[in-house]
Tab-separated table of C-alpha atoms and ligand atoms in Angstrom:
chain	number	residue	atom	x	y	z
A	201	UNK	CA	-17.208	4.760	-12.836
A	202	UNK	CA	-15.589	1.587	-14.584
A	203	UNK	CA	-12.111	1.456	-14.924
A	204	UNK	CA	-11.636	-2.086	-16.469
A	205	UNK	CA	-11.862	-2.867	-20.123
A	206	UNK	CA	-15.428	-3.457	-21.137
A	207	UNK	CA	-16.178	-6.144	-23.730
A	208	UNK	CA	-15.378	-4.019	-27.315
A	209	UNK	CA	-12.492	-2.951	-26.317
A	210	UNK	CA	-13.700	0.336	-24.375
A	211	UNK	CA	-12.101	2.127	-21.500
A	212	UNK	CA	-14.882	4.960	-21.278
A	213	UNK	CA	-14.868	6.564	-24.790
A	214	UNK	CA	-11.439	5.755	-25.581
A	215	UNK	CA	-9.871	2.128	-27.113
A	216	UNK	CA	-11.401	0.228	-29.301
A	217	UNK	CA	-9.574	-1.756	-31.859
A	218	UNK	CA	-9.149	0.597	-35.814
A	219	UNK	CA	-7.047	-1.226	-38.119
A	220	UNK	CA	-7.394	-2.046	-41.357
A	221	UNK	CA	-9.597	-4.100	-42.707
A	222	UNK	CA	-6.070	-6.919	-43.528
A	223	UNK	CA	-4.968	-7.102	-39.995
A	224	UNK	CA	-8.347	-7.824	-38.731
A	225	UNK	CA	-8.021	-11.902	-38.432
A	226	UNK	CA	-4.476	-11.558	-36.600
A	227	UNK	CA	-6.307	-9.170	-33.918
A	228	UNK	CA	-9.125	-10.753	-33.836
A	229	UNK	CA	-7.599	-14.494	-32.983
A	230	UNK	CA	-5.238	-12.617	-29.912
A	231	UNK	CA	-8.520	-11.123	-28.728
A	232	UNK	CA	-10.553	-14.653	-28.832
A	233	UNK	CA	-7.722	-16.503	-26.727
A	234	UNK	CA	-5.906	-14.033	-24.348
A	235	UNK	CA	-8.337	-14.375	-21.497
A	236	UNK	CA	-8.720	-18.204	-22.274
A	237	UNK	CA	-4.512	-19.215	-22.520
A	238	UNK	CA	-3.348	-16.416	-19.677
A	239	UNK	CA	-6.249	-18.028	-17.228
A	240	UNK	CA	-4.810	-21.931	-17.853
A	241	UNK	CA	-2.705	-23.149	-14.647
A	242	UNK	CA	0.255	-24.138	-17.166
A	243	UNK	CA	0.472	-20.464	-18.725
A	244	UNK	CA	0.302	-18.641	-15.065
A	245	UNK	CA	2.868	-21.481	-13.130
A	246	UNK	CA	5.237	-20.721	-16.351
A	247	UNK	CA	4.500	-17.037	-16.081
A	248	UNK	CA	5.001	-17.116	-11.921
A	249	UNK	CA	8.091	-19.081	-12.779
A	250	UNK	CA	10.245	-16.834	-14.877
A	251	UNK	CA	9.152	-13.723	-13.186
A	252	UNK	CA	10.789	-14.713	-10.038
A	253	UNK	CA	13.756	-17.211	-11.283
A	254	UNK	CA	14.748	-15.024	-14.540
A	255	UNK	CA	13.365	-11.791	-13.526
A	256	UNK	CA	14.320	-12.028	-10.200
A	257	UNK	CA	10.607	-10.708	-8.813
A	258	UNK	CA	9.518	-9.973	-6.331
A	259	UNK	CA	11.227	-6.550	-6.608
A	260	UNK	CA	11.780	-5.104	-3.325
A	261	UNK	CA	9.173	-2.271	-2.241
A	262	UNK	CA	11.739	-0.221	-0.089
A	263	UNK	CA	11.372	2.425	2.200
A	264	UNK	CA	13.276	5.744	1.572
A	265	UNK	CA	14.360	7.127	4.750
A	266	UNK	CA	16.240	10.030	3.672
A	267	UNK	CA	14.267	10.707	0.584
A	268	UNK	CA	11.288	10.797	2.815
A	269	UNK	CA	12.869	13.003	5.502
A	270	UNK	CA	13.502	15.435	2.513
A	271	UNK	CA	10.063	15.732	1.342
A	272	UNK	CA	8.476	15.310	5.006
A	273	UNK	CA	6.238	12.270	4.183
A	274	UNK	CA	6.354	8.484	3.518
A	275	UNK	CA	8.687	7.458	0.478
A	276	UNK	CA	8.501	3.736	-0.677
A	277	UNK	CA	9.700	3.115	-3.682
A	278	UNK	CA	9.089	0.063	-6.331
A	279	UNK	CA	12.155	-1.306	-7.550
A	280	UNK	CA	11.495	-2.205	-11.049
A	281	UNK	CA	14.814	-0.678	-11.675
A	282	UNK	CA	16.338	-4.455	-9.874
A	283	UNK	CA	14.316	-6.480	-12.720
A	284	UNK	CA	16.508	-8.914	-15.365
A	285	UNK	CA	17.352	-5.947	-17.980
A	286	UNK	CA	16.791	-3.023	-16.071
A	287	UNK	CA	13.254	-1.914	-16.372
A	288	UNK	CA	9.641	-3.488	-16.074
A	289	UNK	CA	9.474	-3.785	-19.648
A	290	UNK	CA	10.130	-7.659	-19.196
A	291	UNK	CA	7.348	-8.498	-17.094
A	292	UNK	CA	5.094	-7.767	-20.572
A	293	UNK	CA	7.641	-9.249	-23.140
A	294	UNK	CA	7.775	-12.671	-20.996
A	295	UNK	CA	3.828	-12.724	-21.319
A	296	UNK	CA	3.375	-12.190	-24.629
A	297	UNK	CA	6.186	-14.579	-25.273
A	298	UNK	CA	4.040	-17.048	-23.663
A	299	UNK	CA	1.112	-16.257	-25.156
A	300	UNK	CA	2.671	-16.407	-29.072
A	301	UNK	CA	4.084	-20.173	-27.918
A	302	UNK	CA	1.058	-21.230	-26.962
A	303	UNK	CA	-0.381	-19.801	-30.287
A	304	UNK	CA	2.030	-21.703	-32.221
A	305	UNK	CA	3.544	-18.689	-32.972
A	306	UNK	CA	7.383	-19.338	-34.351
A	307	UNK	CA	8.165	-15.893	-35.407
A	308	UNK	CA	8.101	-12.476	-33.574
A	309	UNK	CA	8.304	-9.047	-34.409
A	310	UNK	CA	8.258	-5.908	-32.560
A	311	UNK	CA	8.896	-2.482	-32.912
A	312	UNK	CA	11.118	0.144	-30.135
A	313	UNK	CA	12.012	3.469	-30.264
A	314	UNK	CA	14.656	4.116	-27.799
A	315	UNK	CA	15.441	0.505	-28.013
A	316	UNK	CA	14.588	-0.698	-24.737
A	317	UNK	CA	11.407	-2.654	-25.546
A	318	UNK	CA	13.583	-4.229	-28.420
A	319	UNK	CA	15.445	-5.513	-25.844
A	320	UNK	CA	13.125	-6.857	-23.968
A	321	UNK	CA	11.762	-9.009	-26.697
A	322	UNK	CA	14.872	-9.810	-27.586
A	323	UNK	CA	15.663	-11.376	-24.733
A	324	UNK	CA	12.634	-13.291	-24.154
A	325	UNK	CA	13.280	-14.285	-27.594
A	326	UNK	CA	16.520	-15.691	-27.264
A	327	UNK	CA	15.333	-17.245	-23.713
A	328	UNK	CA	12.901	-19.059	-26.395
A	329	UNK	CA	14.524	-19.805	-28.458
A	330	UNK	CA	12.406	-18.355	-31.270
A	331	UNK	CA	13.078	-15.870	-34.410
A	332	UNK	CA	13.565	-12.067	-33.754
A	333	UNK	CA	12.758	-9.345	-35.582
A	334	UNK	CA	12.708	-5.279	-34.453
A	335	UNK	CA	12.237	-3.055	-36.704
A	336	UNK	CA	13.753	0.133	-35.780
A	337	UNK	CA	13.442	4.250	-37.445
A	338	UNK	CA	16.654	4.397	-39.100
A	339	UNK	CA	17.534	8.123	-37.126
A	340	UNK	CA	16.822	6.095	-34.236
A	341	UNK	CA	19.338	3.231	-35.067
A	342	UNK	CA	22.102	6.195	-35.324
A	343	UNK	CA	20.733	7.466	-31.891
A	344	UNK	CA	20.563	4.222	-29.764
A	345	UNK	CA	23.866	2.419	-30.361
A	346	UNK	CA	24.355	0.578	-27.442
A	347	UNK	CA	20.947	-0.847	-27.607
A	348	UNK	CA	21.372	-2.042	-31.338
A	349	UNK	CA	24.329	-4.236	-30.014
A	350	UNK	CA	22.114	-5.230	-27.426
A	351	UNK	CA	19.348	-6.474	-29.459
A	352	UNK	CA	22.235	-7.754	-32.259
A	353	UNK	CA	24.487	-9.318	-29.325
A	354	UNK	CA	21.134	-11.266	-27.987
A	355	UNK	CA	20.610	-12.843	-31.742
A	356	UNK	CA	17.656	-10.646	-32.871
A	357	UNK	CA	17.968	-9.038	-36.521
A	358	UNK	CA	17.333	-4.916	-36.058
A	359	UNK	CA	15.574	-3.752	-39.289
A	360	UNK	CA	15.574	-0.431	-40.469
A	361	UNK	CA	12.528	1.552	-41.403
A	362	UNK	CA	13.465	3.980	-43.967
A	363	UNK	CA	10.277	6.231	-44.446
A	364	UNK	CA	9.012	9.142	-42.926
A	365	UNK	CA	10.910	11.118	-40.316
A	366	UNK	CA	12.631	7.511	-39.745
A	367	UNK	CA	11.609	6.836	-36.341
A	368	UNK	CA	8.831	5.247	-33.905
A	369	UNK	CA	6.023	5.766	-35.917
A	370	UNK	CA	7.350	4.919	-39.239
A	371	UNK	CA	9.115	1.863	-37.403
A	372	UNK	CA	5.538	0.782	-36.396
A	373	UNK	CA	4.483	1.137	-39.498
A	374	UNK	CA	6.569	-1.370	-41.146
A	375	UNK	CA	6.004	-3.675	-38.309
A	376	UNK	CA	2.304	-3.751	-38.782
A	377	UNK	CA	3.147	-4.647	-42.800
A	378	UNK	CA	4.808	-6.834	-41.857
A	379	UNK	CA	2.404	-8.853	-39.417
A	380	UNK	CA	-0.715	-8.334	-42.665
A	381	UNK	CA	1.819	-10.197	-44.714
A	382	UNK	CA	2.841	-12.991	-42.183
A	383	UNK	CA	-0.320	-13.659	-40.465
A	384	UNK	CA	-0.267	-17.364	-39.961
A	385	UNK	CA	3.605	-17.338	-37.857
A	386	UNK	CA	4.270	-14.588	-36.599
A	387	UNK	CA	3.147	-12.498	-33.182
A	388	UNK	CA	3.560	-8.959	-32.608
A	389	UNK	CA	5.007	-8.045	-29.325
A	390	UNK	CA	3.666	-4.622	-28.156
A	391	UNK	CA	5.837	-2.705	-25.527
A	392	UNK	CA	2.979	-0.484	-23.937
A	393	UNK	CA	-0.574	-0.592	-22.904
A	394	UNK	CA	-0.960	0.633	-26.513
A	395	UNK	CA	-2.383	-0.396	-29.840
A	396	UNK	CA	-5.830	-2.107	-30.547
A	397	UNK	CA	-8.196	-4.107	-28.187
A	398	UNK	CA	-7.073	-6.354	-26.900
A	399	UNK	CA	-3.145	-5.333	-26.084
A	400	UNK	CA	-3.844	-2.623	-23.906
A	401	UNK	CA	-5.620	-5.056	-21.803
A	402	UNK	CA	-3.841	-7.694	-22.100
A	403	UNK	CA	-0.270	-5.693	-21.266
A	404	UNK	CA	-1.877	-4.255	-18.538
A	405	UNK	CA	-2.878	-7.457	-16.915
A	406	UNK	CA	1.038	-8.369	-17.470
A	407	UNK	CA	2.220	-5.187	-15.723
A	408	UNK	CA	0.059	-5.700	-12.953
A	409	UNK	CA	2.186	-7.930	-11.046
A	410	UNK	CA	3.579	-4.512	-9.483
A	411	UNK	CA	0.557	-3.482	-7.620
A	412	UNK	CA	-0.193	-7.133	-6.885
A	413	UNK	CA	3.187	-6.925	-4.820
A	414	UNK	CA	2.635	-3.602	-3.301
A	415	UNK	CA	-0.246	-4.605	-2.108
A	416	UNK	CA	0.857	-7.861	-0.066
A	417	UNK	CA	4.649	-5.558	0.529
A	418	UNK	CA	2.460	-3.322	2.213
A	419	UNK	CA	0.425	-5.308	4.650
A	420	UNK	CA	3.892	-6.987	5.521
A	421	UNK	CA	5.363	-3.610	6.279
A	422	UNK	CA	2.890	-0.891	7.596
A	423	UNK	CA	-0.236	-3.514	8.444
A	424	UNK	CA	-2.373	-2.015	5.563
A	425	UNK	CA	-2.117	-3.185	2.540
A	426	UNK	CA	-2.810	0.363	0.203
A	427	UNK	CA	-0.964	3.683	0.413
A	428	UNK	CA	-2.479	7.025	-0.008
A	429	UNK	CA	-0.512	8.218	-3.422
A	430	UNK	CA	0.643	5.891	-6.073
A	431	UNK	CA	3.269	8.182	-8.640
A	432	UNK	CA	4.607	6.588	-11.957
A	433	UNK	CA	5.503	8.161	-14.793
A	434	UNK	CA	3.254	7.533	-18.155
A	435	UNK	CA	5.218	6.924	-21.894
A	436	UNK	CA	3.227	4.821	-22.974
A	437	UNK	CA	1.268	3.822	-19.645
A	438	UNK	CA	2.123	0.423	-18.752
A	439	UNK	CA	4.223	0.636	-15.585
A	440	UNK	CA	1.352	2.952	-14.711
A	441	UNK	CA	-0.792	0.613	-15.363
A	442	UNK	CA	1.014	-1.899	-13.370
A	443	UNK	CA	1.338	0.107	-10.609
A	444	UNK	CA	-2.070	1.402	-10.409
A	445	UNK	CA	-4.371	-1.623	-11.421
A	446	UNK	CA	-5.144	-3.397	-8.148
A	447	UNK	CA	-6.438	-0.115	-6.970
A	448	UNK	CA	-8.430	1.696	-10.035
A	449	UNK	CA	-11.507	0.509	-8.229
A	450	UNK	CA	-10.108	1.903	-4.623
A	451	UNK	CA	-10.639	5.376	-4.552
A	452	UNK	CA	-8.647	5.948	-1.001
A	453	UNK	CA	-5.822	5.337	-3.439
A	454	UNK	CA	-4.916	8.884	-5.877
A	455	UNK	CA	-3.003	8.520	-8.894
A	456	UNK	CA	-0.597	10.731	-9.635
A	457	UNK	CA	0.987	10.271	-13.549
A	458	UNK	CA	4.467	11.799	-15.030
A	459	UNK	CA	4.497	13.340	-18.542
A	460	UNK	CA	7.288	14.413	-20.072
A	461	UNK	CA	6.971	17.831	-20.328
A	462	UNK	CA	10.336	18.445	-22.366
A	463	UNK	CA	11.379	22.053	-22.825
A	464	UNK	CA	8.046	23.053	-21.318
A	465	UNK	CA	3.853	22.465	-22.223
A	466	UNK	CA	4.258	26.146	-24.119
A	467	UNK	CA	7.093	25.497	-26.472
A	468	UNK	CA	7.169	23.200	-29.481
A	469	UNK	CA	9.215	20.249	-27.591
A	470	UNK	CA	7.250	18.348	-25.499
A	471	UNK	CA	5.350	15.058	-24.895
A	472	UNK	CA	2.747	15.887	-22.070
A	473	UNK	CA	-0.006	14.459	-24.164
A	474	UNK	CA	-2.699	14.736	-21.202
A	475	UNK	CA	-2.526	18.291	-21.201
A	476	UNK	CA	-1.674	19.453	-25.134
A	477	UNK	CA	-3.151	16.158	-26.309
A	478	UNK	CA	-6.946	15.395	-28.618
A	479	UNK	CA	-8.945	12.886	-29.321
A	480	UNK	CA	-8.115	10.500	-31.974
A	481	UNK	CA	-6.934	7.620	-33.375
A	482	UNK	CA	-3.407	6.481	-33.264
A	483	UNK	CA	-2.141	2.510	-33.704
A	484	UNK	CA	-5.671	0.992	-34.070
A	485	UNK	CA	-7.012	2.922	-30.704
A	486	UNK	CA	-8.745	5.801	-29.934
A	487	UNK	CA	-6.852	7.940	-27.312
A	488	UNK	CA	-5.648	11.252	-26.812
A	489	UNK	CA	-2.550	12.037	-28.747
A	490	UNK	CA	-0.444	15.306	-29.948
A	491	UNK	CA	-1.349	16.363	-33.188
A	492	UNK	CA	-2.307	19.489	-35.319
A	493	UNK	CA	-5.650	20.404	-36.322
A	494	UNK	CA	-5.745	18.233	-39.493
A	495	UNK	CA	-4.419	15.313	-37.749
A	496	UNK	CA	-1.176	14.841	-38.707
A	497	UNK	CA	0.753	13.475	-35.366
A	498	UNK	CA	3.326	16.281	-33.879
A	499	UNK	CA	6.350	15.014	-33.578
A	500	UNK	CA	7.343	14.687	-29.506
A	501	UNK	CA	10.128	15.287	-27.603
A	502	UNK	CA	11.695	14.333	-24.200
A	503	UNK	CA	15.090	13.834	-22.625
A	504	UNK	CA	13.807	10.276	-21.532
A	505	UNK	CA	13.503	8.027	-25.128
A	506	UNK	CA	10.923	6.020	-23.110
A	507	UNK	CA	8.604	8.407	-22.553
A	508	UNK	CA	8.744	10.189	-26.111
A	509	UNK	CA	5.907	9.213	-27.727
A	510	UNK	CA	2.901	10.902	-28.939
A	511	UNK	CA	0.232	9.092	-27.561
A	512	UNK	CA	-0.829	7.720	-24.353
A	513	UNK	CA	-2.746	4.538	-23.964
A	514	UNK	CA	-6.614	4.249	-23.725
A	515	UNK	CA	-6.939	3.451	-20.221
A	516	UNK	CA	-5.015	6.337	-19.210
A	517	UNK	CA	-7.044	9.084	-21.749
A	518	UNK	CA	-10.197	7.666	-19.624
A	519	UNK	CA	-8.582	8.293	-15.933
A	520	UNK	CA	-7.581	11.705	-17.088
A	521	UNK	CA	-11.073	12.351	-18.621
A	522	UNK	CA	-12.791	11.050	-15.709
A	523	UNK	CA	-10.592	12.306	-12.971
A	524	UNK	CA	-9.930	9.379	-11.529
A	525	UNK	CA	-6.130	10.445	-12.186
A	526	UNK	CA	-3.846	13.350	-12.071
A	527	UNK	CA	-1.413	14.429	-14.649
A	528	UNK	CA	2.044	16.378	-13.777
A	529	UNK	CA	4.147	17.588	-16.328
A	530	UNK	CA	7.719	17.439	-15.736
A	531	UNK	CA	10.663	19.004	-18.076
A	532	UNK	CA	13.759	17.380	-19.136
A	533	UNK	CA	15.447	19.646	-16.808
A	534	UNK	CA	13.276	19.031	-13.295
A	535	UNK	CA	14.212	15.016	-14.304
A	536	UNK	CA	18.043	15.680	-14.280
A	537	UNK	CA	18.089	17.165	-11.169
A	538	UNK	CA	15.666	14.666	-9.505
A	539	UNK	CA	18.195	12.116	-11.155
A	540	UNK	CA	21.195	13.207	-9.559
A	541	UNK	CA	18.863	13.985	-6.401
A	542	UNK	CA	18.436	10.139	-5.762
A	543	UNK	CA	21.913	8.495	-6.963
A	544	UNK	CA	22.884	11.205	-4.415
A	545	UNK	CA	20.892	10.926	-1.054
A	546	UNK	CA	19.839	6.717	-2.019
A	547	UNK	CA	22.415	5.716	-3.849
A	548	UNK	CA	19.788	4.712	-6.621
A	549	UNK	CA	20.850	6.091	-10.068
A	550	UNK	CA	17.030	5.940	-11.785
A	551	UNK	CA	16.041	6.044	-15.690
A	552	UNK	CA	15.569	8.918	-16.806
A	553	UNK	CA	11.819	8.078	-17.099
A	554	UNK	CA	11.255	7.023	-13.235
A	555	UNK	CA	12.857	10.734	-12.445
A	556	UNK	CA	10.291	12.261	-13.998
A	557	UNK	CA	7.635	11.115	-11.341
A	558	UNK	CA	10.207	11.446	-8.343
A	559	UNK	CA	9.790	15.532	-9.329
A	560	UNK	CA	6.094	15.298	-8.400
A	561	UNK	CA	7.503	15.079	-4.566
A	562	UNK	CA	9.010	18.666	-5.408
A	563	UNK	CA	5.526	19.810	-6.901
A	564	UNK	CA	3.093	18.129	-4.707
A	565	UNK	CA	2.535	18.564	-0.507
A	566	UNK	CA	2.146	15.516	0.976
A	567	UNK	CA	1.406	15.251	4.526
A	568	UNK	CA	3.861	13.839	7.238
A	569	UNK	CA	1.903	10.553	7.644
A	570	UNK	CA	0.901	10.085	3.828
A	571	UNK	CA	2.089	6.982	2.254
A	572	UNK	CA	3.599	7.592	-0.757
A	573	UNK	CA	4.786	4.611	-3.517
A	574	UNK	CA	6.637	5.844	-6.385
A	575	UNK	CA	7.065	3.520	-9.226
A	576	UNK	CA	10.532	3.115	-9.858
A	577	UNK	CA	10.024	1.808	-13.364
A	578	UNK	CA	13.910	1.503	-14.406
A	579	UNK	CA	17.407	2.177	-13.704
A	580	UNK	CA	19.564	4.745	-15.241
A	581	UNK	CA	22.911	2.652	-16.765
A	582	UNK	CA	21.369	3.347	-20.260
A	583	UNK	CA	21.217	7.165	-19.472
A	584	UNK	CA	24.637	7.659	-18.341
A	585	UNK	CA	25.930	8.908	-21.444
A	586	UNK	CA	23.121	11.994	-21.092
A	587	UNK	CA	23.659	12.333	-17.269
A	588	UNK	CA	27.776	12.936	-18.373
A	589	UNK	CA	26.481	15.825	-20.419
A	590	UNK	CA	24.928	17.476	-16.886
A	591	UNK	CA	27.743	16.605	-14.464
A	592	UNK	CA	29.698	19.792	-13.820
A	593	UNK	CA	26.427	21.429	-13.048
A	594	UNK	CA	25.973	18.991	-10.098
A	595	UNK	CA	29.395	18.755	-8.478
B	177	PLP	C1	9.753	2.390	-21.672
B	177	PLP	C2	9.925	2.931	-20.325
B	177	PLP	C3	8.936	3.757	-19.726
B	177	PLP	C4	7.695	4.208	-20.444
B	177	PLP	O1	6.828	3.207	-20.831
B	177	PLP	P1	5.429	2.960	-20.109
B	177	PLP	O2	4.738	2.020	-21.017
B	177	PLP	O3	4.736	4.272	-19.974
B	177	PLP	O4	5.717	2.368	-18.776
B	177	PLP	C5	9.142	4.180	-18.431
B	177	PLP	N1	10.252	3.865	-17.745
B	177	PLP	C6	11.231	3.090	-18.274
B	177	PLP	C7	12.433	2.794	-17.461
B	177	PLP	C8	11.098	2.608	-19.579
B	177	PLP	O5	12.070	1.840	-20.110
């Protein structure tokens, strides 16, 4: 089995790059140059170089005593949560930041949901010094406040996108207008291991600095350098796909993946898509995604805003298919209580997100000597307001 990207685009069955006919030249110019300009010594020192002096990597691969004495195996635990602005999202944005400047790219757009990814490019933006523009469902503008005055306070212009049920998808759907009409200057920043051939790819080789660290944080501490379980939860896919992509080929190594399950898999609010998900086509790839019989995309839902989305990237539909992964879906409620579970025995308050795979300790029976690394992906400052909500139930 083949777990890397083949040359159309192809993880398995799924990927490929569908988009309209307009949009063709901006895709296909990424796809002709990613490989060359991320391979060139001056794009990887640059890279190196603001992961560890802005980012602050390496993150710290830390070993859990008590949450491991709890669950009677081996805890480590990633600590994207320690990154510059809260979350691994930046390891991706400060690529393709890199990647649209040596383009000669002056103007960026992006898309976000919850708000974090607008953030991130934001940020990278303003590090940049270059143009900024997120557009944003309206109803989602309303819901993510604090993130708006992020994106606003770091100089980025937040645009609403006033169709539809307001939100991601109609959000990426002005974005991608957008990019058709401004093809020559401007570069589309995709948060996930989403979208057409080559993003998935190319986010995923961003993202996997995290296993790249494991790996050498492992042989430093235990004198082997791969565990037994690797957990992260799955939005999108791309801490996932960080966490998992030095080891696809190294089948010692199981992957265990986090869905939001919501209210449940059986009720109407959810967003496990590897379990109530088909095949089809959603943002120029083919993947498995939530939608009726006709097609039309079911709208998901999850406590965590990072992991509400419909879809799940290519590579991941092909794990799942192949069984080279495992898929465990986790509701809104097992995420709060593994949420207050960690601030509580680690002093580690995670994103909502990350809590999701910290429940697969709960569901899963690891053995005493197993070593177990759990993504961290983010912290939980930006969930505070929803953790609040929960807090007499926990005192
Ligand atoms: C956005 C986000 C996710 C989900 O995105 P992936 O692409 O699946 O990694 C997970 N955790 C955090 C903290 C996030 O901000």
């Amino acid at each position: 089995m083949q777990y890397a990207v083949d040359e159309k685009g192809f993880y398995g069955e799924f990927g490929g790059a569908f988009i309209p006919e307009m949009l063709y030249p901006n895709v296909e110019e990424l796809r002709k140059s990613y490989l060359e300009i991320s391979a060139t010594p001056s794009f990887k020192k640059e890279f190196d170089d603001l992961l560890k002096h802005y980012v602050g990597r390496p993150t710290p691969l830390y070993f859990a005593k008590k949450l491991s004495e709890k669950y009677g195996t081996q805890v480590y635990l990633k600590r994207e949560d320690l990154n510059h602005t809260g979350a691994h999202k930046v390891n991706n944005t400060i690529g393709q930041i890199l990647m649209a400047e040596r383009m000669g790219k002056k103007r960026i757009i992006a898309e976000t949901g919850a708000g974090q990814h607008g953030v991130a490019t934001a940020t990278v933006c303003a590090l940049k010094g270059l143009e900024c523009i997120v557009y944003m469902g309206a109803v989602d503008i309303e819901r993510q406040a604090p993130n708006v005055a992020r994106m606003k306070m770091l100089g980025a212009e937040v645009r609403p996108a006033l169709s539809g049920s307001k939100t991601l998808k109609d959000a990426t759907n002005e974005a991608i207008r957008d990019w058709i009409s401004n093809p020559e200057d401007t570069f589309y920043i995709i948060g996930s291991v989403v979208g057409p051939h080559p993003y998935p790819d190319m986010v995923a080789r961003f993202q996997s600095v995290i296993s790249e660290e494991i790996k050498k944080q492992l042989q430093e501490q235990i004198g082997r350098d791969y565990p037994d379980y690797i957990l992260a939860c799955v939005g999108g896919g791309s801490n996932a796909a960080g966490a998992f992509y030095h080891y696809l080929d190294d089948t010692r190594v199981q992957l265990f993946m986090a869905e939001a399950a919501g209210h449940g898999i059986d009720t109407n609010m959810s967003a496990a898509t590897s379990v109530l998900g088909t095949e089809g086509i959603i943002h120029g790839s083919r993947t498995l995604l939530m939608q009726t019989k006709d097609g039309q995309i079911i709208e998901p839902h999850s406590i965590s805003a990072g992991l509400d989305y419909p879809g799940i990237g290519p590579l991941h539909a092909h794990l799942i298919k192949s069984g080279r992964a495992r898929s465990f879906p986790i509701t809104d409620k097992e995420s709060v209580d593994a949420s207050f579970m960690l601030s509580r025995l680690e002093g580690i308050i995670p994103a909502l997100e990350s809590a999701h795979a910290l429940t697969i300790l709960e569901k899963y029976d690891f053995k005493a000597d197993d070593i177990v690394v759990l993504n961290l992906s983010g912290r939980g400052d930006k969930d505070l307001g929803t953790f609040m909500k929960y807090m007499d139930e926990y005192e």
